[in-house]
Each structure stands twice: as structure tokens, then as C-alpha cells.
């Protein structure tokens, strides 16, 4: 068996970066398999439209819970061990969903899978910690490309596999792959201990919540991220309901192929990361929020036009990924010694936004249809533009190098310098 050694610096190899990128995508994919299959799952288990949409909401809610309860452990535990444990547990819980005979078991399996699939969010700051500072943006972009591809291609894979062996097949397949990934991470990740010092677990959680108090930029970026993810979730939750009905009438496998269209957003992750390394992170965020809002006009026209729907989906995914990647570059620069806690705080807000977006979509779709869904998505997107402008006015464009040893106070100056 390959032996791993503690990390001693020197950057991140391309092979290990690729492994970590694939790992993040595979972990997050399990939370999105159900989206193109909601109609099929609903018919087999006897679920109504609102109940079927709860599968997506529960997945995002469970993920948010895992972010706040489990991800901060990366600042306390040895990170390789934490990642391996979470990936192995996810493999087990996927089997619960694969064997579900009713809605209750499926929802429980979905929630537990989502809870432990936050291993992806342990791997992301892990990669950032291993990277050389000058390549942080590129590393974030590469790892998040893997995450985005996993999120979007999960729909394609689930649609195709459901045609071959039913909707359960994709859960069986992902369980095997997650078990394999747990083994690969155990073999190839270096050991990297957290820097949480003598914090207890309750103290760690309190410290995570306290990040919102001490980091103004984290507060702004968490709100922007939450609204962006809510808008993203509105589209992908409602898209299945649109495409199974007239004038489209698509099968589950055809709906799943839309994941390939959305995967164009992966381009934005790489480009945004490189632009961040060159000092353009704020321009990327601003452009992303404006494009996010504009994309809903095309999405609305897509009710009866496949061309406009394709344009809208690509634009929205590009915009969402640009906002996310640039935001991560901002917040990861705030406090390197508390990177897992900062990531936990941000990503909790991010996926709570996604869960709220999915929940609202299920209600709006029943009452107002596609038009109501588009108004909802556009309203959430407009919020990201407003918040980004307010952030720039409030925090400013301060530049310079942040202090090396920030304390719990003086956070405003520390945060402002990270937003260059």
C-alpha cells in the first residue's frame, strides 16, 4: 500500500489536483441525481409534485447541516482522515436511497447522503491549503470545475442510467464510486492537521458562527452566494417540470442531457480563477451578478423556444459559477488559519439559499407556472446585483497585504484588504 507523509509545503501536483477535483464532483453529484428523475420517482413511489420536489430540498438542507456541523472539523482534525470518513459514510447512505421502498426512506437516505457528502467541502480548502499562494485562484477554479461538472453531469448520468436500469441504478453506481474514492484519498492525500489549536467541538462551532461577526466581507459574500444559489436552484428544480410537459414532452434521459449544456459553466470556473490571480476578482463578481439577472429573460422565453432556453441555461450557469468562484477567492484570503470554518460559514449560507430556492419553486410552479418561476429567479438574481453594489460602497476597494496574525478584533480592516 502507498504510504502518505505529512504535507511539508511545495505546492500541489497536477495529479493530486485532478484527483481532488474529481473527488469534489463525485461527492456533490449524489445530491442532484434526483432532479431529472423527480417525475419518474414520483410515479413509482406515489408522490405528488410538491412531495417529489422535497427530495431536492431535503438534499440541500442536509448538505447545509453537514456544512455547519462537519466541515469545521477540518480545522480541528487531521484532514485526510476526515475526508476519507465522510466519503466512506456517503457510500453507505447512498445504498439507503438505492433500496428505498417509500418516500420516507428515500428522504432519510437523501438527507444522510447530503449530510456526509460535505466531504467535498473539506477537499476544497484542503486543496487551497496545499497550493502555492500565487496559484490559489487557479486551484480554486480547477477544484470547483470538478464540483460544477459533478453537480451538472449528475443529471445527465442519472437520466441515462434510469433508462437502462431504473432510477435506483444511479444510486448503486455512485455508492461504488464513492467507496473507491475514499480508498484513493486515503492512499494519495498527504496528512494535514488542522490549526484549531485547543478548541473543543462546541468552541469550534461557536468560532464558525463568530466569523460572521468579525468578517464583514464574509457577511456580504454569504448573502450574495445564497441568492445566487437560490436562483440557480430555481432553474434546475423547475426545469424538469417544464421539460416533461408540452411543448417539450422529453424523457428522463433527454432531460438529463441538459446537464451537458449547463456544464459550460465549468469554463467560468477556470477563467474566474485565473482572473482572480491577476487581481480582477471584483470585476468577475460584478459581471457575474449582472449576467445572472439578464439570463432570466432568455430562460423566460424558453417556455416555448428551445434555443432561448439553451441560451438562458448556459448564461445562468456561467454567471453563477463566476459569482461563486470569485467569492471563494475573496473569503479564502480572509483567515488562512480558519479556512475550514470560513468555508463552512459561507457554504452553509450558500446551500441554505439553494434549499429555500427549491422550496419556493415547488410552491410557485403549482400556482403560477413557468412565468412565476422566472419572476422568482429574476428577483433573486437582482438581489445579487444590489448586494454587490452595496458591498463595494460599504467595504470599499482597499488593497494591500493583510496582517499575518489577525486577532478576533480589527476585522473590518483585515477583510477590506482581502477584497482587492
Short mmCIF file of C-alpha atoms in Angstrom, two decimals:
data_model
loop_
_atom_site.label_atom_id
_atom_site.label_comp_id
_atom_site.label_asym_id
_atom_site.label_seq_id
_atom_site.Cartn_x
_atom_site.Cartn_y
_atom_site.Cartn_z
CA UNK A 1 0.00 0.00 0.00
CA UNK A 2 1.22 3.51 -0.83
CA UNK A 3 2.39 5.38 2.23
CA UNK A 4 1.47 9.01 2.70
CA UNK A 5 3.53 11.58 4.53
CA UNK A 6 2.63 14.82 6.27
CA UNK A 7 2.45 17.79 3.93
CA UNK A 8 5.57 19.90 4.11
CA UNK A 9 4.77 22.58 1.52
CA UNK A 10 5.96 22.88 -2.04
CA UNK A 11 2.62 23.38 -3.80
CA UNK A 12 0.12 20.96 -5.27
CA UNK A 13 0.93 18.48 -8.04
CA UNK A 14 -1.29 18.33 -11.10
CA UNK A 15 -2.13 14.68 -10.47
CA UNK A 16 -3.27 15.31 -6.91
CA UNK A 17 -5.21 18.41 -8.00
CA UNK A 18 -7.03 16.31 -10.61
CA UNK A 19 -7.87 13.66 -8.01
CA UNK A 20 -9.25 16.28 -5.63
CA UNK A 21 -11.25 17.89 -8.43
CA UNK A 22 -12.85 14.55 -9.37
CA UNK A 23 -13.49 13.83 -5.69
CA UNK A 24 -15.44 17.05 -5.17
CA UNK A 25 -17.55 16.45 -8.27
CA UNK A 26 -18.36 12.88 -7.32
CA UNK A 27 -19.34 13.80 -3.78
CA UNK A 28 -21.68 16.62 -4.73
CA UNK A 29 -23.25 14.64 -7.60
CA UNK A 30 -25.22 12.44 -5.20
CA UNK A 31 -27.32 15.43 -4.17
CA UNK A 32 -28.51 16.12 -7.72
CA UNK A 33 -29.26 12.70 -9.21
CA UNK A 34 -32.93 13.05 -8.38
CA UNK A 35 -33.58 16.32 -10.22
CA UNK A 36 -34.24 14.93 -13.73
CA UNK A 37 -35.93 11.88 -12.17
CA UNK A 38 -38.50 13.63 -9.98
CA UNK A 39 -41.39 12.73 -12.24
CA UNK A 40 -40.24 9.09 -12.53
CA UNK A 41 -39.59 8.70 -8.78
CA UNK A 42 -42.92 10.34 -8.02
CA UNK A 43 -44.81 7.88 -10.23
CA UNK A 44 -43.09 4.79 -8.76
CA UNK A 45 -43.40 5.83 -5.10
CA UNK A 46 -46.76 7.57 -5.46
CA UNK A 47 -45.56 11.10 -4.72
CA UNK A 48 -47.21 14.37 -5.70
CA UNK A 49 -45.27 17.16 -7.40
CA UNK A 50 -44.66 19.09 -4.17
CA UNK A 51 -43.52 15.98 -2.29
CA UNK A 52 -41.23 14.93 -5.14
CA UNK A 53 -39.60 18.37 -5.13
CA UNK A 54 -38.89 17.84 -1.42
CA UNK A 55 -36.21 15.32 -2.42
CA UNK A 56 -34.16 18.23 -3.78
CA UNK A 57 -34.98 20.47 -0.82
CA UNK A 58 -34.02 17.78 1.71
CA UNK A 59 -30.74 17.17 -0.11
CA UNK A 60 -29.80 20.83 0.04
CA UNK A 61 -30.96 21.18 3.64
CA UNK A 62 -28.95 18.12 4.70
CA UNK A 63 -25.91 19.47 2.90
CA UNK A 64 -26.27 22.79 4.72
CA UNK A 65 -26.47 20.96 8.05
CA UNK A 66 -23.33 19.00 7.23
CA UNK A 67 -21.55 22.20 6.30
CA UNK A 68 -22.13 23.78 9.70
CA UNK A 69 -21.65 20.62 11.79
CA UNK A 70 -18.94 18.66 9.96
CA UNK A 71 -16.83 20.92 7.72
CA UNK A 72 -15.37 23.00 10.61
CA UNK A 73 -13.79 19.76 11.88
CA UNK A 74 -11.17 20.30 9.16
CA UNK A 75 -9.66 22.97 11.41
CA UNK A 76 -9.54 20.52 14.31
CA UNK A 77 -8.97 17.01 12.92
CA UNK A 78 -6.39 15.56 10.59
CA UNK A 79 -7.95 16.48 7.25
CA UNK A 80 -7.19 13.36 5.25
CA UNK A 81 -8.85 11.20 7.89
CA UNK A 82 -11.91 13.44 7.96
CA UNK A 83 -12.27 13.38 4.17
CA UNK A 84 -11.94 9.59 3.97
CA UNK A 85 -14.51 9.03 6.73
CA UNK A 86 -17.03 11.32 5.06
CA UNK A 87 -16.62 9.73 1.64
CA UNK A 88 -17.00 6.22 3.07
CA UNK A 89 -20.12 7.22 5.02
CA UNK A 90 -21.64 8.76 1.89
CA UNK A 91 -21.19 5.46 0.06
CA UNK A 92 -23.15 3.68 2.79
CA UNK A 93 -26.00 6.21 2.82
CA UNK A 94 -26.34 6.09 -0.97
CA UNK A 95 -27.26 2.43 -0.52
CA UNK A 96 -30.17 3.51 1.70
CA UNK A 97 -31.59 5.61 -1.14
CA UNK A 98 -30.93 2.83 -3.65
CA UNK A 99 -33.10 0.40 -1.66
CA UNK A 100 -35.84 2.86 -0.64
CA UNK A 101 -39.34 1.38 -0.86
CA UNK A 102 -41.25 4.53 0.10
CA UNK A 103 -40.88 8.29 0.34
CA UNK A 104 -39.81 8.27 3.99
CA UNK A 105 -36.81 6.00 3.44
CA UNK A 106 -35.82 7.90 0.29
CA UNK A 107 -35.92 11.23 2.11
CA UNK A 108 -33.91 9.83 5.05
CA UNK A 109 -31.32 8.34 2.70
CA UNK A 110 -31.15 11.59 0.77
CA UNK A 111 -30.69 13.65 3.92
CA UNK A 112 -27.93 11.42 5.32
CA UNK A 113 -26.14 11.27 1.97
CA UNK A 114 -26.23 15.04 1.74
CA UNK A 115 -25.03 15.40 5.33
CA UNK A 116 -21.81 13.46 4.74
CA UNK A 117 -21.24 14.48 1.12
CA UNK A 118 -19.84 17.72 2.53
CA UNK A 119 -16.58 15.83 2.25
CA UNK A 120 -16.35 17.83 -0.99
CA UNK A 121 -16.15 21.00 1.09
CA UNK A 122 -13.34 19.50 3.16
CA UNK A 123 -11.40 18.74 -0.02
CA UNK A 124 -11.76 22.28 -1.47
CA UNK A 125 -9.99 24.18 1.36
CA UNK A 126 -7.59 21.22 1.63
CA UNK A 127 -6.51 21.91 -1.96
CA UNK A 128 -6.24 25.64 -1.25
CA UNK A 129 -4.01 24.94 1.76
CA UNK A 130 -1.70 22.77 -0.34
CA UNK A 131 -1.48 25.32 -3.17
CA UNK A 132 1.18 28.00 -3.57
CA UNK A 133 -0.36 31.46 -2.82
CA UNK A 134 0.20 32.73 -6.37
CA UNK A 135 -1.83 29.80 -7.76
CA UNK A 136 -4.70 29.86 -5.29
CA UNK A 137 -7.20 31.23 -7.81
CA UNK A 138 -6.28 28.60 -10.40
CA UNK A 139 -6.53 25.81 -7.82
CA UNK A 140 -9.94 27.01 -6.61
CA UNK A 141 -11.07 27.25 -10.22
CA UNK A 142 -9.89 23.74 -11.05
CA UNK A 143 -11.42 22.09 -7.99
CA UNK A 144 -14.67 23.99 -8.40
CA UNK A 145 -14.76 22.98 -12.07
CA UNK A 146 -14.84 19.39 -10.85
CA UNK A 147 -17.59 20.24 -8.38
CA UNK A 148 -19.68 22.02 -11.01
CA UNK A 149 -19.26 19.22 -13.53
CA UNK A 150 -20.31 16.69 -10.89
CA UNK A 151 -23.34 18.76 -9.99
CA UNK A 152 -24.47 19.19 -13.60
CA UNK A 153 -23.37 15.90 -15.17
CA UNK A 154 -25.15 14.07 -12.35
CA UNK A 155 -28.35 14.95 -14.19
CA UNK A 156 -27.02 13.51 -17.45
CA UNK A 157 -25.79 10.32 -15.77
CA UNK A 158 -28.99 9.80 -13.80
CA UNK A 159 -31.16 10.31 -16.87
CA UNK A 160 -29.14 7.83 -18.95
CA UNK A 161 -28.86 5.20 -16.21
CA UNK A 162 -32.56 5.43 -15.41
CA UNK A 163 -33.30 4.42 -18.99
CA UNK A 164 -31.05 1.37 -18.61
CA UNK A 165 -31.97 0.08 -15.19
CA UNK A 166 -34.42 2.41 -13.47
CA UNK A 167 -33.82 5.38 -11.18
CA UNK A 168 -32.15 3.26 -8.46
CA UNK A 169 -29.25 2.29 -10.73
CA UNK A 170 -27.52 5.64 -10.41
CA UNK A 171 -27.51 5.38 -6.61
CA UNK A 172 -25.92 1.93 -6.70
CA UNK A 173 -23.29 3.18 -9.13
CA UNK A 174 -22.44 6.26 -7.11
CA UNK A 175 -22.13 4.22 -3.91
CA UNK A 176 -19.44 2.06 -5.54
CA UNK A 177 -17.61 5.11 -6.90
CA UNK A 178 -17.68 6.90 -3.54
CA UNK A 179 -16.20 3.84 -1.81
CA UNK A 180 -13.45 3.76 -4.43
CA UNK A 181 -12.77 7.47 -3.98
CA UNK A 182 -12.48 7.03 -0.22
CA UNK A 183 -9.74 4.48 -0.87
CA UNK A 184 -7.92 6.73 -3.36
CA UNK A 185 -7.99 9.69 -1.00
CA UNK A 186 -6.60 7.51 1.77
CA UNK A 187 -3.74 6.43 -0.49
CA UNK A 188 -2.74 9.71 -2.10
CA UNK A 189 -3.71 12.64 0.10
CA UNK A 190 -0.97 13.91 2.41
CA UNK A 191 -1.66 14.22 6.12
CA UNK A 192 -2.57 17.77 7.05
CA UNK A 193 -3.51 18.68 10.60
CA UNK A 194 -5.95 21.44 11.40
CA UNK A 195 -4.89 24.63 13.11
CA UNK A 196 -7.77 24.90 15.53
CA UNK A 197 -5.44 24.60 18.49
CA UNK A 198 -7.09 23.54 21.72
CA UNK A 199 -10.64 24.33 20.63
CA UNK A 200 -13.34 21.92 21.73
CA UNK A 201 -16.02 20.89 19.26
CA UNK A 202 -18.61 23.29 20.76
CA UNK A 203 -15.94 26.00 20.73
CA UNK A 204 -15.22 25.23 17.10
CA UNK A 205 -18.88 25.66 16.18
CA UNK A 206 -19.08 28.92 18.13
CA UNK A 207 -15.97 30.14 16.36
CA UNK A 208 -17.53 29.29 12.98
CA UNK A 209 -20.63 31.34 13.73
CA UNK A 210 -18.44 34.16 15.09
CA UNK A 211 -16.80 34.50 11.67
CA UNK A 212 -19.93 36.34 10.53
CA UNK A 213 -19.42 38.85 13.33
CA UNK A 214 -15.77 39.56 12.65
CA UNK A 215 -15.67 39.39 8.85
CA UNK A 216 -17.87 41.96 7.04
CA UNK A 217 -16.85 40.59 3.65
CA UNK A 218 -17.95 37.12 4.71
CA UNK A 219 -21.37 38.52 5.59
CA UNK A 220 -21.75 40.27 2.25
CA UNK A 221 -20.44 37.37 0.22
CA UNK A 222 -22.58 34.84 2.08
CA UNK A 223 -25.72 36.80 1.20
CA UNK A 224 -24.65 37.19 -2.43
CA UNK A 225 -23.81 33.50 -2.66
CA UNK A 226 -27.09 32.45 -1.05
CA UNK A 227 -29.16 34.46 -3.53
CA UNK A 228 -27.09 33.22 -6.48
CA UNK A 229 -27.54 29.60 -5.41
CA UNK A 230 -31.25 30.17 -4.82
CA UNK A 231 -31.61 31.49 -8.37
CA UNK A 232 -29.61 28.54 -9.71
CA UNK A 233 -31.81 26.08 -7.79
CA UNK A 234 -35.00 27.70 -9.02
CA UNK A 235 -33.97 26.99 -12.61
CA UNK A 236 -32.80 23.41 -12.16
CA UNK A 237 -35.70 22.39 -9.91
CA UNK A 238 -38.36 23.77 -12.26
CA UNK A 239 -36.62 22.67 -15.47
CA UNK A 240 -37.69 19.03 -15.03
CA UNK A 241 -41.34 20.02 -14.63
CA UNK A 242 -41.16 22.19 -17.76
CA UNK A 243 -39.46 19.63 -19.99
CA UNK A 244 -41.75 16.69 -19.20
CA UNK A 245 -44.78 18.70 -20.33
CA UNK A 246 -45.96 20.20 -23.60
CA UNK A 247 -44.48 21.55 -25.84
CA UNK A 248 -41.38 19.51 -24.91
CA UNK A 249 -42.54 16.16 -23.52
CA UNK A 250 -38.98 14.88 -23.01
CA UNK A 251 -37.92 11.59 -21.41
CA UNK A 252 -35.79 11.45 -18.26
CA UNK A 253 -32.65 10.66 -20.26
CA UNK A 254 -33.25 13.64 -22.56
CA UNK A 255 -33.78 15.92 -19.58
CA UNK A 256 -30.55 14.62 -18.09
CA UNK A 257 -28.68 15.74 -21.21
CA UNK A 258 -29.36 19.32 -20.17
CA UNK A 259 -26.55 18.78 -17.68
CA UNK A 260 -24.16 18.86 -20.64
CA UNK A 261 -25.50 22.30 -21.55
CA UNK A 262 -25.05 23.62 -18.04
CA UNK A 263 -21.53 22.20 -17.87
CA UNK A 264 -20.44 25.17 -19.96
CA UNK A 265 -20.32 26.96 -16.63
CA UNK A 266 -17.17 24.99 -15.89
CA UNK A 267 -15.39 27.33 -18.29
CA UNK A 268 -16.22 30.22 -15.99
CA UNK A 269 -14.60 28.50 -13.02
CA UNK A 270 -11.21 28.25 -14.68
CA UNK A 271 -11.35 31.72 -16.22
CA UNK A 272 -12.59 33.32 -13.00
CA UNK A 273 -9.80 31.67 -11.03
CA UNK A 274 -7.10 32.96 -13.37
CA UNK A 275 -8.60 36.45 -13.38
CA UNK A 276 -8.64 36.38 -9.57
CA UNK A 277 -4.91 35.58 -9.55
CA UNK A 278 -4.44 38.70 -11.71
CA UNK A 279 -6.37 40.97 -9.32
CA UNK A 280 -9.73 41.19 -11.13
CA UNK A 281 -11.85 39.32 -8.63
CA UNK A 282 -14.32 42.17 -8.05
CA UNK A 283 -14.92 42.69 -11.77
CA UNK A 284 -15.69 38.99 -12.12
CA UNK A 285 -18.28 39.17 -9.32
CA UNK A 286 -19.94 42.29 -10.71
CA UNK A 287 -20.15 40.92 -14.25
CA UNK A 288 -21.45 37.61 -12.91
CA UNK A 289 -24.32 39.18 -10.96
CA UNK A 290 -25.44 41.27 -13.96
CA UNK A 291 -25.32 38.25 -16.29
CA UNK A 292 -27.24 36.19 -13.73
CA UNK A 293 -30.09 38.70 -13.84
CA UNK A 294 -30.04 39.07 -17.64
CA UNK A 295 -30.12 35.29 -18.16
CA UNK A 296 -33.66 35.05 -16.80
CA UNK A 297 -35.05 36.96 -19.78
CA UNK A 298 -33.80 34.19 -22.06
CA UNK A 299 -34.98 31.50 -19.63
CA UNK A 300 -38.48 33.02 -19.63
CA UNK A 301 -38.57 32.96 -23.43
CA UNK A 302 -37.57 29.30 -23.22
CA UNK A 303 -41.09 28.28 -22.20
CA UNK A 304 -41.76 27.61 -25.89
CA UNK A 305 -38.36 28.07 -27.52
CA UNK A 306 -35.60 25.52 -27.05
CA UNK A 307 -33.00 27.93 -28.46
CA UNK A 308 -33.77 30.60 -25.88
CA UNK A 309 -33.90 28.01 -23.14
CA UNK A 310 -30.43 26.77 -24.07
CA UNK A 311 -29.06 30.32 -24.15
CA UNK A 312 -30.61 31.11 -20.78
CA UNK A 313 -29.32 27.95 -19.08
CA UNK A 314 -25.76 28.45 -20.35
CA UNK A 315 -25.73 32.13 -19.38
CA UNK A 316 -27.14 31.45 -15.92
CA UNK A 317 -24.65 28.68 -15.19
CA UNK A 318 -21.72 30.79 -16.40
CA UNK A 319 -22.85 33.68 -14.23
CA UNK A 320 -23.49 31.57 -11.15
CA UNK A 321 -20.09 29.92 -11.35
CA UNK A 322 -18.32 33.26 -11.86
CA UNK A 323 -20.00 34.65 -8.74
CA UNK A 324 -19.18 31.56 -6.69
CA UNK A 325 -15.56 31.23 -7.76
CA UNK A 326 -14.71 34.90 -7.30
CA UNK A 327 -16.43 34.90 -3.92
CA UNK A 328 -14.39 31.90 -2.77
CA UNK A 329 -11.19 33.67 -3.75
CA UNK A 330 -12.24 36.63 -1.59
CA UNK A 331 -13.22 34.66 1.51
CA UNK A 332 -10.31 32.16 1.42
CA UNK A 333 -7.93 35.13 1.70
CA UNK A 334 -9.52 36.35 4.93
CA UNK A 335 -8.11 33.98 7.57
CA UNK A 336 -5.97 31.10 6.30
CA UNK A 337 -5.75 29.54 9.76
CA UNK A 338 -9.56 29.29 9.91
CA UNK A 339 -10.19 28.39 6.27
CA UNK A 340 -12.48 25.42 7.02
CA UNK A 341 -14.59 27.47 9.41
CA UNK A 342 -14.90 30.31 6.90
CA UNK A 343 -15.77 27.82 4.18
CA UNK A 344 -18.32 26.22 6.49
CA UNK A 345 -19.96 29.56 7.29
CA UNK A 346 -20.11 30.63 3.66
CA UNK A 347 -21.21 27.31 2.20
CA UNK A 348 -23.90 26.87 4.85
CA UNK A 349 -25.44 30.16 3.76
CA UNK A 350 -24.91 29.18 0.12
CA UNK A 351 -26.79 25.89 0.31
CA UNK A 352 -29.49 27.22 2.62
CA UNK A 353 -30.14 29.66 -0.20
CA UNK A 354 -30.36 26.71 -2.59
CA UNK A 355 -32.79 24.86 -0.32
CA UNK A 356 -35.01 27.93 0.00
CA UNK A 357 -34.93 28.42 -3.76
CA UNK A 358 -36.03 24.82 -4.38
CA UNK A 359 -38.78 25.02 -1.76
CA UNK A 360 -40.15 28.27 -3.21
CA UNK A 361 -40.02 26.80 -6.70
CA UNK A 362 -42.25 23.87 -5.79
CA UNK A 363 -44.89 26.28 -4.48
CA UNK A 364 -44.62 28.87 -7.25
CA UNK A 365 -44.71 26.25 -10.01
CA UNK A 366 -48.04 24.86 -8.80
CA UNK A 367 -49.60 28.31 -8.51
CA UNK A 368 -48.02 30.41 -11.26
CA UNK A 369 -46.24 28.01 -13.62
CA UNK A 370 -43.10 28.86 -15.62
CA UNK A 371 -43.79 32.62 -15.65
CA UNK A 372 -43.93 32.74 -11.86
CA UNK A 373 -40.75 30.68 -11.61
CA UNK A 374 -38.91 33.12 -13.90
CA UNK A 375 -40.11 36.14 -11.90
CA UNK A 376 -38.84 34.43 -8.75
CA UNK A 377 -35.46 33.63 -10.29
CA UNK A 378 -35.03 37.14 -11.69
CA UNK A 379 -35.92 38.72 -8.34
CA UNK A 380 -33.31 36.63 -6.53
CA UNK A 381 -30.72 37.49 -9.20
CA UNK A 382 -31.49 41.20 -8.91
CA UNK A 383 -30.71 40.85 -5.21
CA UNK A 384 -27.17 39.72 -6.02
CA UNK A 385 -26.57 42.86 -8.09
CA UNK A 386 -27.86 45.12 -5.32
CA UNK A 387 -25.81 43.39 -2.63
CA UNK A 388 -22.61 43.50 -4.69
CA UNK A 389 -23.03 47.26 -5.21
CA UNK A 390 -23.72 47.78 -1.51
CA UNK A 391 -20.67 45.69 -0.61
CA UNK A 392 -18.44 47.84 -2.83
CA UNK A 393 -19.85 51.05 -1.33
CA UNK A 394 -19.62 49.79 2.27
CA UNK A 395 -16.35 47.87 2.29
CA UNK A 396 -14.55 49.76 -0.49
CA UNK A 397 -11.72 48.67 -2.69
CA UNK A 398 -8.90 48.69 -0.16
CA UNK A 399 -5.73 47.00 -1.39
CA UNK A 400 -2.58 45.78 0.26
CA UNK A 401 -1.37 42.83 2.22
CA UNK A 402 -3.44 41.70 5.23
CA UNK A 403 -1.81 41.26 8.63
CA UNK A 404 -0.19 37.90 9.17
CA UNK A 405 -1.58 37.35 12.65
CA UNK A 406 -5.11 38.78 12.81
CA UNK A 407 -6.85 38.71 16.14
CA UNK A 408 -10.56 38.49 16.85
CA UNK A 409 -10.81 42.26 16.64
CA UNK A 410 -9.92 44.68 13.90
CA UNK A 411 -11.72 42.52 11.42
CA UNK A 412 -13.02 45.35 9.21
CA UNK A 413 -9.55 46.43 8.06
CA UNK A 414 -8.46 42.81 7.63
CA UNK A 415 -11.48 41.98 5.49
CA UNK A 416 -11.23 45.07 3.34
CA UNK A 417 -7.68 44.33 2.31
CA UNK A 418 -8.71 40.88 1.09
CA UNK A 419 -11.21 42.38 -1.36
CA UNK A 420 -8.69 43.76 -3.82
#
